[in-house]
Coordinates of C-alpha atoms and ligand atoms in Angstrom, one line a residue:
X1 CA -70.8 -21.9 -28.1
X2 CA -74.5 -22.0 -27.0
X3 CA -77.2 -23.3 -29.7
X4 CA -79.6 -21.2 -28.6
X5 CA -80.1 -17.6 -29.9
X6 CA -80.7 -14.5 -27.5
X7 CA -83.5 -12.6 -29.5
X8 CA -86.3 -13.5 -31.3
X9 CA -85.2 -10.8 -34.0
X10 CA -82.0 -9.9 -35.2
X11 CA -81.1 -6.8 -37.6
X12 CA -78.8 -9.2 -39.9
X13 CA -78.2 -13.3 -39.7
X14 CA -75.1 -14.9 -41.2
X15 CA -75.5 -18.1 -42.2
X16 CA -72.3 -20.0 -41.8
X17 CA -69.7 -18.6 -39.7
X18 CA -66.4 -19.0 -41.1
X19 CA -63.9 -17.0 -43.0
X20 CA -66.5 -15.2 -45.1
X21 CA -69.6 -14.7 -42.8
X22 CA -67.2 -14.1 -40.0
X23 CA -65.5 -11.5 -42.5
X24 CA -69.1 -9.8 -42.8
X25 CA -69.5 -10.0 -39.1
X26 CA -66.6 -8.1 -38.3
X27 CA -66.8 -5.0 -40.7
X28 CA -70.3 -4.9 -38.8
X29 CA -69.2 -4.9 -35.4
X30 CA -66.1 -2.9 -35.2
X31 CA -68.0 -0.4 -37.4
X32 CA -69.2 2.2 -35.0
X33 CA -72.0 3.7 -37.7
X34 CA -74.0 -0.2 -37.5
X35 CA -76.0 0.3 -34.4
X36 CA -77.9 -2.9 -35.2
X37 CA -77.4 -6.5 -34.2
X38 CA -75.9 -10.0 -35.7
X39 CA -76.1 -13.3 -35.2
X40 CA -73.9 -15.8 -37.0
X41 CA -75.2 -19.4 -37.4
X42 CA -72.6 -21.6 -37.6
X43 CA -74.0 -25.6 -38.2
X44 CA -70.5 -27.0 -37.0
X45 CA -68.2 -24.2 -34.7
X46 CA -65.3 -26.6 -35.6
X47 CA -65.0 -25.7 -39.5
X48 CA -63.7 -29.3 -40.0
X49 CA -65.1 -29.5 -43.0
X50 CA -65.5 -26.0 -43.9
X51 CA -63.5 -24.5 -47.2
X52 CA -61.4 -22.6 -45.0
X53 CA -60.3 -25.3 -42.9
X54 CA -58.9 -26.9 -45.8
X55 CA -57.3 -23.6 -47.6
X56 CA -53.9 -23.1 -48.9
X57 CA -53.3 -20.4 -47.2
X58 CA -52.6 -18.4 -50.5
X59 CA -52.4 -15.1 -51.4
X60 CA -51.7 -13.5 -55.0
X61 CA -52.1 -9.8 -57.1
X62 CA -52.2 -12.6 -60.2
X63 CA -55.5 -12.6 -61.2
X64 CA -57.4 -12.3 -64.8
X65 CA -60.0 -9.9 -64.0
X66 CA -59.4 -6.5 -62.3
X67 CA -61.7 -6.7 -59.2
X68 CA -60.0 -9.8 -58.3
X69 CA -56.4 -7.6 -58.5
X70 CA -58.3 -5.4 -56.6
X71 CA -59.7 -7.5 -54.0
X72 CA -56.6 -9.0 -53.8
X73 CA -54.7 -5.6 -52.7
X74 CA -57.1 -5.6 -49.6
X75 CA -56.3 -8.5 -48.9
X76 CA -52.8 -7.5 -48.6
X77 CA -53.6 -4.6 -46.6
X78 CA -55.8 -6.0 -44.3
X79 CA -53.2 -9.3 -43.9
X80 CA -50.3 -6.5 -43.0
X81 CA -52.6 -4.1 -40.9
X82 CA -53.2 -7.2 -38.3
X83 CA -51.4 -10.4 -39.6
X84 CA -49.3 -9.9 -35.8
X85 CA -53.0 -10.7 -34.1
X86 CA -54.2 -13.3 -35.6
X87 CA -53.3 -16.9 -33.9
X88 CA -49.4 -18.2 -34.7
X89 CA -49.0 -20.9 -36.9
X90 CA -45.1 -22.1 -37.0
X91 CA -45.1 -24.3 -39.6
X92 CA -46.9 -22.7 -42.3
X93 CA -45.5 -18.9 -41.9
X94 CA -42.4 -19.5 -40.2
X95 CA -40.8 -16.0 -41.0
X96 CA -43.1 -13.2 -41.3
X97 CA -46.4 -12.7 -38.8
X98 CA -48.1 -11.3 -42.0
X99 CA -47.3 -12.5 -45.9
X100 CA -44.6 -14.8 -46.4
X101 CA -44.0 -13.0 -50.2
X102 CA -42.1 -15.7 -52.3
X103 CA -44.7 -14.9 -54.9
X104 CA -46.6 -17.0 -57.5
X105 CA -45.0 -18.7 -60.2
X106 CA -47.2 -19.3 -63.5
X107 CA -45.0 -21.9 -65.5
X108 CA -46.2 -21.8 -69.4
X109 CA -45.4 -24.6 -71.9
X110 CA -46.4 -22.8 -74.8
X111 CA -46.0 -19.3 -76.6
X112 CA -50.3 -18.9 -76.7
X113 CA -50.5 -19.3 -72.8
X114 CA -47.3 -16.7 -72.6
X115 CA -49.4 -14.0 -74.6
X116 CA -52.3 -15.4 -71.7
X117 CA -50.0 -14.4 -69.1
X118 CA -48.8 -11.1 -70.5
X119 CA -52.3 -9.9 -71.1
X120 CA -52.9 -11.0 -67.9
X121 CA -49.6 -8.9 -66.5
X122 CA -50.9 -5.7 -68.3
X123 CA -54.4 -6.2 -66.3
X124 CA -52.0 -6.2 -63.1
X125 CA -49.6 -4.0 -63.8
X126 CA -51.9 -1.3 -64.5
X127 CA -53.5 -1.9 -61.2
X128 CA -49.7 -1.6 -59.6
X129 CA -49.3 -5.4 -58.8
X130 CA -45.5 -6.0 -59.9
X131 CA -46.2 -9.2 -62.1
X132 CA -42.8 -9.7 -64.6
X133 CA -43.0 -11.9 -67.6
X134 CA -40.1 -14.1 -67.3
X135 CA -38.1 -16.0 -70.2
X136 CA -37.5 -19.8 -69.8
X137 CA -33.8 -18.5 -69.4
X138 CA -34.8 -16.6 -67.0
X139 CA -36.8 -19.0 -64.9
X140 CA -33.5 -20.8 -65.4
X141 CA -31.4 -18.3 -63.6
X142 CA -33.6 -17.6 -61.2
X143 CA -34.5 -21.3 -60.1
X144 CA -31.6 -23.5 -60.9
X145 CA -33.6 -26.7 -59.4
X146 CA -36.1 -26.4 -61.6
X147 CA -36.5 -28.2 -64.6
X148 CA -37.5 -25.7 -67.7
X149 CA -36.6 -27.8 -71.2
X150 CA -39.9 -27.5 -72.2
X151 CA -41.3 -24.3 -71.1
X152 CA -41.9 -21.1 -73.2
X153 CA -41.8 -18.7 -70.1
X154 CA -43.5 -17.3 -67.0
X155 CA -45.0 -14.7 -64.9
X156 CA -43.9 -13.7 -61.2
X157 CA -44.9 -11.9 -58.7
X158 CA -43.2 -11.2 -55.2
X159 CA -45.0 -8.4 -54.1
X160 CA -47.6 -9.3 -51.7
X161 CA -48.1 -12.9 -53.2
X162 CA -47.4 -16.3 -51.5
X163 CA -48.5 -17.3 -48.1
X164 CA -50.4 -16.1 -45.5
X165 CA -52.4 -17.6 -41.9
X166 CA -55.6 -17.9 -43.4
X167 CA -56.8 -20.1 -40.6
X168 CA -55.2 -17.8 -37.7
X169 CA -57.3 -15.1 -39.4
X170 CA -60.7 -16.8 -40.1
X171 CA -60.3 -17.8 -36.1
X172 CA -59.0 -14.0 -35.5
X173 CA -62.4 -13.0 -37.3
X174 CA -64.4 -14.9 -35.2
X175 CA -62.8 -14.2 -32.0
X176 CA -63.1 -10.3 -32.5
X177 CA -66.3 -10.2 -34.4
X178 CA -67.6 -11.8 -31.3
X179 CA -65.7 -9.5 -28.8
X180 CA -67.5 -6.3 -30.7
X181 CA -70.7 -7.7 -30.1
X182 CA -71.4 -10.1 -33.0
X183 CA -73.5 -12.7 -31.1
X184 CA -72.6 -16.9 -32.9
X185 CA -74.5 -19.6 -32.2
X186 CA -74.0 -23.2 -32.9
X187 CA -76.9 -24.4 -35.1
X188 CA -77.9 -24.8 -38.5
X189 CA -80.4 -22.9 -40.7
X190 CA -83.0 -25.4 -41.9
X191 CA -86.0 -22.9 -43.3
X192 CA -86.4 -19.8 -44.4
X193 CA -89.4 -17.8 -44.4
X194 CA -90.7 -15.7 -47.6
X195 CA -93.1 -12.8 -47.6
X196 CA -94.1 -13.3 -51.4
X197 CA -96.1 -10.2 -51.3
X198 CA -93.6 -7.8 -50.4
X199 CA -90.5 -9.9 -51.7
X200 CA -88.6 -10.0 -48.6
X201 CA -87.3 -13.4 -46.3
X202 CA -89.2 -12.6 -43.2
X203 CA -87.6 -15.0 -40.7
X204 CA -85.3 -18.0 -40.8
X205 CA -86.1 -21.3 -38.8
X206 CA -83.4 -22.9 -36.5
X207 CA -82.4 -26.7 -36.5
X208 CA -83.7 -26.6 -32.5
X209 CA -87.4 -25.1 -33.6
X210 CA -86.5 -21.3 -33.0
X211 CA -88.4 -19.1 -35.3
X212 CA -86.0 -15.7 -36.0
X213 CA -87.4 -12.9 -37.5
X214 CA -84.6 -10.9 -39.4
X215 CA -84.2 -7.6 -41.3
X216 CA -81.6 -8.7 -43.5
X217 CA -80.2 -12.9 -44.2
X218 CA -76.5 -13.4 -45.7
X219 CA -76.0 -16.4 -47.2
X220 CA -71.8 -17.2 -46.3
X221 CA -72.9 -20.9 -46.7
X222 CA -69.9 -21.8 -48.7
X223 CA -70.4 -25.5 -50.4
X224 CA -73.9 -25.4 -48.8
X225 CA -74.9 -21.9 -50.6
X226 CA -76.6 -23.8 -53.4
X227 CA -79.3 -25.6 -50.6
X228 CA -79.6 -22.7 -48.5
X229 CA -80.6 -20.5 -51.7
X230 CA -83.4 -23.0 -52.6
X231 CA -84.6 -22.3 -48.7
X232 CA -85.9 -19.0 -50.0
X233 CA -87.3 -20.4 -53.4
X234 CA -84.2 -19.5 -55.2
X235 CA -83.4 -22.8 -57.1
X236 CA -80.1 -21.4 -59.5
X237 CA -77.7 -20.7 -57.5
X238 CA -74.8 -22.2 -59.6
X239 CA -72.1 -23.2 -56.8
X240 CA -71.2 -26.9 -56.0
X241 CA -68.8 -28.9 -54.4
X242 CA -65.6 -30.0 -56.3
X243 CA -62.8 -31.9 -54.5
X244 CA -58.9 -31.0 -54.2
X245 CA -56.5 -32.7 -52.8
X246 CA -53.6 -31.3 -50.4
X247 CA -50.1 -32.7 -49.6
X248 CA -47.5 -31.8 -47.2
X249 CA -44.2 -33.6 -47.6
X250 CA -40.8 -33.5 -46.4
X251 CA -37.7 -34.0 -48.7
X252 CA -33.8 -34.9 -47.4
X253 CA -32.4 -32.1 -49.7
X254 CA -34.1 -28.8 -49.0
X255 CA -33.9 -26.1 -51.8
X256 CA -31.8 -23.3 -51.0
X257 CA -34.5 -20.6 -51.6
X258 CA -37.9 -20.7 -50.7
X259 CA -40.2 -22.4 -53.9
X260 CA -42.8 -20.0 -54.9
X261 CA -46.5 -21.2 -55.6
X262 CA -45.7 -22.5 -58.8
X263 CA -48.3 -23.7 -61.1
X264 CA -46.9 -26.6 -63.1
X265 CA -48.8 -26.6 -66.8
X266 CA -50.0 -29.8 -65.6
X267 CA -52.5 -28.5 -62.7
X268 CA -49.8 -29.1 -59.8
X269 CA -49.3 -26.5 -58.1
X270 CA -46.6 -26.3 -55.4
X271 CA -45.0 -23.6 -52.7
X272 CA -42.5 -24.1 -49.7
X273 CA -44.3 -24.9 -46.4
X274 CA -42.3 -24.8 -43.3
X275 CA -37.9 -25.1 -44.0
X276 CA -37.8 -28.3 -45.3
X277 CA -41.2 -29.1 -46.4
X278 CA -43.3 -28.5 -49.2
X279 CA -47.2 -28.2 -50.1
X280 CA -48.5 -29.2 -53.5
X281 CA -52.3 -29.2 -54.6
X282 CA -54.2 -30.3 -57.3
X283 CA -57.4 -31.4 -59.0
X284 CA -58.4 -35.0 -59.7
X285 CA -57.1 -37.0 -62.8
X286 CA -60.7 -37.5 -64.2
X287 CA -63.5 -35.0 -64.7
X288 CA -63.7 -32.0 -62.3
X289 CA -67.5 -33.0 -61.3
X290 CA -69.6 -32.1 -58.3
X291 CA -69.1 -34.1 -55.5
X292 CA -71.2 -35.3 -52.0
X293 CA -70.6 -32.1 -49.5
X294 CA -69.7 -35.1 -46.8
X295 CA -67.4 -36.5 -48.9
X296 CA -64.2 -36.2 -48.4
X297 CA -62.5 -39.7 -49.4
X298 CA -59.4 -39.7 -51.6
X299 CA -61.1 -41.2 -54.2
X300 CA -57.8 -42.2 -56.3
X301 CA -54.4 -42.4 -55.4
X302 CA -53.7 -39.1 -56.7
X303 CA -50.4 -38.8 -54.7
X304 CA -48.7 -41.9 -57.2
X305 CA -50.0 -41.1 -60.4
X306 CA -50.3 -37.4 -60.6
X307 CA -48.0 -35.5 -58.3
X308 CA -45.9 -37.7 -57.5
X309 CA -44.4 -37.7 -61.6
X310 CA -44.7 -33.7 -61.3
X311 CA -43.1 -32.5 -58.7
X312 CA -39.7 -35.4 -59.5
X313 CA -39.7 -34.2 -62.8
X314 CA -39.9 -30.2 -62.4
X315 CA -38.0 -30.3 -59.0
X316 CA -35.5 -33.1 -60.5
X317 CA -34.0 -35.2 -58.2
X318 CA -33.8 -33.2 -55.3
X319 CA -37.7 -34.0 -54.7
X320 CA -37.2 -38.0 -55.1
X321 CA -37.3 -38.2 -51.4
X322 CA -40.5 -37.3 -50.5
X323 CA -42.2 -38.4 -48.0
X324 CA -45.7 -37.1 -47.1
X325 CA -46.4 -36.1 -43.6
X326 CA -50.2 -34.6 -44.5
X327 CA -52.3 -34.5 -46.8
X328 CA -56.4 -34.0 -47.1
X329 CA -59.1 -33.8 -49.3
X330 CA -61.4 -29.9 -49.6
X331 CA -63.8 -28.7 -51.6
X332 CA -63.5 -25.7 -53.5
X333 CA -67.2 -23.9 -53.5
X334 CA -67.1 -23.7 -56.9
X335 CA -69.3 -20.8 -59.6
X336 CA -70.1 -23.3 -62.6
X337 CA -71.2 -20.1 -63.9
X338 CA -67.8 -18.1 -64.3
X339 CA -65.6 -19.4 -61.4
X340 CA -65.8 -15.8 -59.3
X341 CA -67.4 -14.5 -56.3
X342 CA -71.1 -13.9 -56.0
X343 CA -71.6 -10.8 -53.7
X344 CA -74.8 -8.8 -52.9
X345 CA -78.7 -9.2 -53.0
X346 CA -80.6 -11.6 -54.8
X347 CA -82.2 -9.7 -57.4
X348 CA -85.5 -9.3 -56.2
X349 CA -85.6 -10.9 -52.8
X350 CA -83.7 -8.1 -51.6
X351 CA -82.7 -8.8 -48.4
X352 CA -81.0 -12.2 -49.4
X353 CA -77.7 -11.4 -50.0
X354 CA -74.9 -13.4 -51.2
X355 CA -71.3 -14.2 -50.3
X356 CA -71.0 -17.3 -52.1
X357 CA -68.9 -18.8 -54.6
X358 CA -65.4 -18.0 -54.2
X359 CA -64.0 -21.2 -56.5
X360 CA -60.5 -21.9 -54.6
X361 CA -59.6 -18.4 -53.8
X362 CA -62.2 -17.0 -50.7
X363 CA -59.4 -17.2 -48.2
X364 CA -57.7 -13.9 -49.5
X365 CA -61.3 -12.3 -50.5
X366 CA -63.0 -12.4 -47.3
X367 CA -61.8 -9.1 -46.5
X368 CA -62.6 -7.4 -49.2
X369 CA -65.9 -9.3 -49.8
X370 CA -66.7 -9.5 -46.4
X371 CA -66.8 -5.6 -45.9
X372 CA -68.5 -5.3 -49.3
X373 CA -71.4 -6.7 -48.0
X374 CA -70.8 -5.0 -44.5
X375 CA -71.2 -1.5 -46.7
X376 CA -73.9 -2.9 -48.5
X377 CA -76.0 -3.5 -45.3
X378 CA -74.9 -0.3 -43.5
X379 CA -75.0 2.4 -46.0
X380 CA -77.2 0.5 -48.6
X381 CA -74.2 1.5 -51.2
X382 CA -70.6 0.1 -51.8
X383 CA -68.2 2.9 -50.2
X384 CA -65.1 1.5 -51.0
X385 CA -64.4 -0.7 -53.6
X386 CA -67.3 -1.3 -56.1
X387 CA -68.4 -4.7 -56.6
X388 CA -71.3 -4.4 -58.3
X389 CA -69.5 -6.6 -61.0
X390 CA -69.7 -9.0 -58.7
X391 CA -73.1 -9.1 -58.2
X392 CA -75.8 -12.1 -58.7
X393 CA -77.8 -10.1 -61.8
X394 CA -75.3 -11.0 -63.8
X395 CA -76.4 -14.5 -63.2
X396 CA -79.9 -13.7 -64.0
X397 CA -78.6 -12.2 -67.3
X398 CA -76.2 -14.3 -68.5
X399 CA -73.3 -12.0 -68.6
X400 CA -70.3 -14.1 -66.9
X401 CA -67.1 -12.1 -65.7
X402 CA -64.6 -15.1 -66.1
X403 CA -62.3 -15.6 -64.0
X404 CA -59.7 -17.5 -66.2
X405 CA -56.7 -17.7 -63.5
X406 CA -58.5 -20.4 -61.2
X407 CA -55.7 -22.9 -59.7
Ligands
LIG501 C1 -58.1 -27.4 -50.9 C2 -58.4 -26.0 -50.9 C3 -57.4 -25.0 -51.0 C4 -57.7 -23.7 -51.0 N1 -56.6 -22.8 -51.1 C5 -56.9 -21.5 -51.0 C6 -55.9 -20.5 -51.1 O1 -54.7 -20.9 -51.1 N2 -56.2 -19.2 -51.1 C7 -57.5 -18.8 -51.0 O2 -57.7 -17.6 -51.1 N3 -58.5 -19.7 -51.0 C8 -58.2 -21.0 -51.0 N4 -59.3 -21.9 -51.0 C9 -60.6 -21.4 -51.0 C10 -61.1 -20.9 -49.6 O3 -60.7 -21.8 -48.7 C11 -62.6 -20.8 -49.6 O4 -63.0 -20.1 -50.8 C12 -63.1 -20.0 -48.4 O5 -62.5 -20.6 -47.2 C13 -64.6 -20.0 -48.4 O6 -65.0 -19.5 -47.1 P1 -66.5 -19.5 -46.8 O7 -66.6 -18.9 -45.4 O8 -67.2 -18.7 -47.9 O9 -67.0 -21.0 -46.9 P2 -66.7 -22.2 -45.9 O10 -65.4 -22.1 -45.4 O11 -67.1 -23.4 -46.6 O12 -67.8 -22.0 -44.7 C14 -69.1 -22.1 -44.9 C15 -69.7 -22.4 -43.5 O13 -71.1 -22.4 -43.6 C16 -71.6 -23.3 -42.7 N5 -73.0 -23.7 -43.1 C17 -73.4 -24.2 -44.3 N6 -74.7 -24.3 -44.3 C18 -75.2 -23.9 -43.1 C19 -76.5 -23.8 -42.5 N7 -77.6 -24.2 -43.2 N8 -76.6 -23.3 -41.3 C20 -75.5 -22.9 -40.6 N9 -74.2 -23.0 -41.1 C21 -74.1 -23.5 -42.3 C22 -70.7 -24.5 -42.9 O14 -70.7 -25.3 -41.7 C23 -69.3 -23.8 -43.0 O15 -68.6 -23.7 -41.8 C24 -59.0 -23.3 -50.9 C25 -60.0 -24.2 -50.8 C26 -59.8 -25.5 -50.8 C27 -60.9 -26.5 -50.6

């Protein structure tokens, strides 16, 4: 990938190039009423240490708020119109090109976080995502394995929730985006211009020197968004770093069924990976606090004292063989403000928009969000689904739309 733009003005720049700006890129390109031009700039074409390289590849309808259900269902439709495409990944969606739908299973150990889930349901439900309240009984039933003694119930999903190739289609983003015109380069924003009188970013300056002017800037920085913000003299953006931890491991004594995502009450949360291997996630033990962008240590030994006790005792003895074949450490690009998605212009530098902030679930909305923004900068409107609710005045004017159901 070359460093070095083509132009000395572009229509649109992306800043950062994976799943979400490449998400923008695409609904430009392939969209036959843009007749402008995009370049993406990408600091490190890699995405080694991008959000999405370190994803869970997880997709669920389960979510608090209704534009996250409804995100969620293009997600789903998007995944299933051209999961086939996007690169093959064996291991982690061994049986289905598109969404590997063993669902999401919210374990609750008490009857308050029940009533949480139901609520939660009726949100869903009413959006037609097939989300069941199940009894510890039923869990039971359904899960043998699993140990339920002290759980109050559950919700499940298996429509159009459990895994999916988000890498294959971040890279499938890329690849097309790029063959419909989208031009990427390998550099790294380091300025960006103001014109204070007229409220408008009038060009953005290049690691190498380059000087690009630009009609419209999207900021897709993901754990960068915060610094890139304060290049335009926006100092609030409230997203940050915060580590998670991933492991693979492999046990002797497969289950018989595939393991949904299931959220232990502790924070664990854990799904079937390939046939006889596992993934399980989680937060760290102390505070969840803002870390170093570059780091990426394990920074305790979260595997011995905090899964390690989970997944034995949920998964009983079956899971006392595990041995870990992978693990590593990602940062979620996290909203202190209200966990969710940040989507659309700044509200008075206009053409500064945002696509920032997805908190440990921007894998499965970089369609939606992605054309979002696509619409915005086309037809200066949403066209499809509105997410105005979304936006970054509600920021400005204190008026969070929690997102409660964060894993
Ligand atoms: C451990 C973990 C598990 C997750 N699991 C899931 C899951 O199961 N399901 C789900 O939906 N989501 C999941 N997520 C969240 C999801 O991965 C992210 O929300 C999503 O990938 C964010 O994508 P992004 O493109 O917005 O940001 P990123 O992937 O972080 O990309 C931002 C890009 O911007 C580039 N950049 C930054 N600054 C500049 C600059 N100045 N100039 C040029 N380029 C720049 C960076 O190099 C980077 O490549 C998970 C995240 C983590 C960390």
């Amino acid at each position: 990938m070359s460093t070095t733009p083509t132009r000395q003005h572009y229509d649109v720049v992306i800043i950062g190039g994976a799943t979400s700006g490449s998400s923008i890129a695409w609904h430009l390109a392939t969209n036959p009423e843009f007749k402008g031009n995009v370049l993406v700039v990408e600091r490190d074409p890699s995405l080694a240490y991008s959000a999405t390289k370190a994803s869970n590849n997880c997709m669920r309808q389960q979510f608090a708020t209704a534009i996250n259900v409804q995100i969620a269902q293009y997600a789903a439709e998007f995944v299933k119109r051209y999961g086939a495409e996007f690169s093959p990944d064996p291991r982690d969606v061994p049986f289905t090109p598109s969404i590997r739908s063993f669902g999401y299973l919210y374990l609750s150990d008490s009857s308050e976080f029940t009533d949480v889930l139901r609520k939660d349901r009726d949100v869903q439900a009413g959006l037609g995502a097939g989300t069941r309240i199940l009894s510890r009984a039923d869990v039971q039933r359904r899960y043998p394995f699993m140990y339920t003694d002290d759980l109050d119930g559950a919700s499940l999903n298996v429509v159009d929730e459990g895994a999916f190739n988000a890498w294959g289609m971040a890279q499938w983003l890329r690849r097309t985006a790029q063959a419909s015109g989208a031009e990427y380069i390998a550099n790294e924003v380091t300025g960006i211009e103001v014109d204070e009188a007229n409220d408008r970013v009038r060009s953005i300056q290049l690691r190498t020197g380059e000087q690009i002017t630009v009609d419209t800037v999207v900021n897709a920085a993901g754990t960068r968004a915060a610094p890139v913000s304060e290049m335009a003299g926006i100092a609030d953006l409230p997203v940050e770093a915060r580590r998670r931890y991933t492991y693979i491991f492999s046990v002797d004594d497969s289950l018989p069924q595939d393991l949904p995502l299931t959220i232990d009450p502790s924070g664990v949360h854990l799904r079937s990976y390939g046939a006889n291997d596992y993934l399980v996630g989680c937060p760290p033990i102390g505070p969840d606090t803002a870390v170093d962008v570059d780091d990426f240590s394990f920074a305790e030994d979260i595997w011995e004292e905090k899964i390690l006790p989970v997944i034995t005792r949920r998964v009983v003895r079956r899971f006392a063989s595990a041995r870990v074949t992978d693990s590593w450490v990602g940062h979620y690009e996290f909203n202190t403000f209200d966990q969710n998605a940040i989507v659309g212009p700044h509200c008075t530098l206009r053409n500064f928009l945002f696509c920032v902030g997805f908190s440990g679930h921007g894998s499965q909305q970089a369609p939606a969000c992605g054309r979002a923004v696509a619409e915005l900068i086309v037809y200066g409107r949403f066209r499809t689904l509105d997410l105005t609710v979304l936006s970054y005045d509600r920021i400005v004017e204190n008026r969070p739309l929690t997102e409660r159901a964060v894993i």
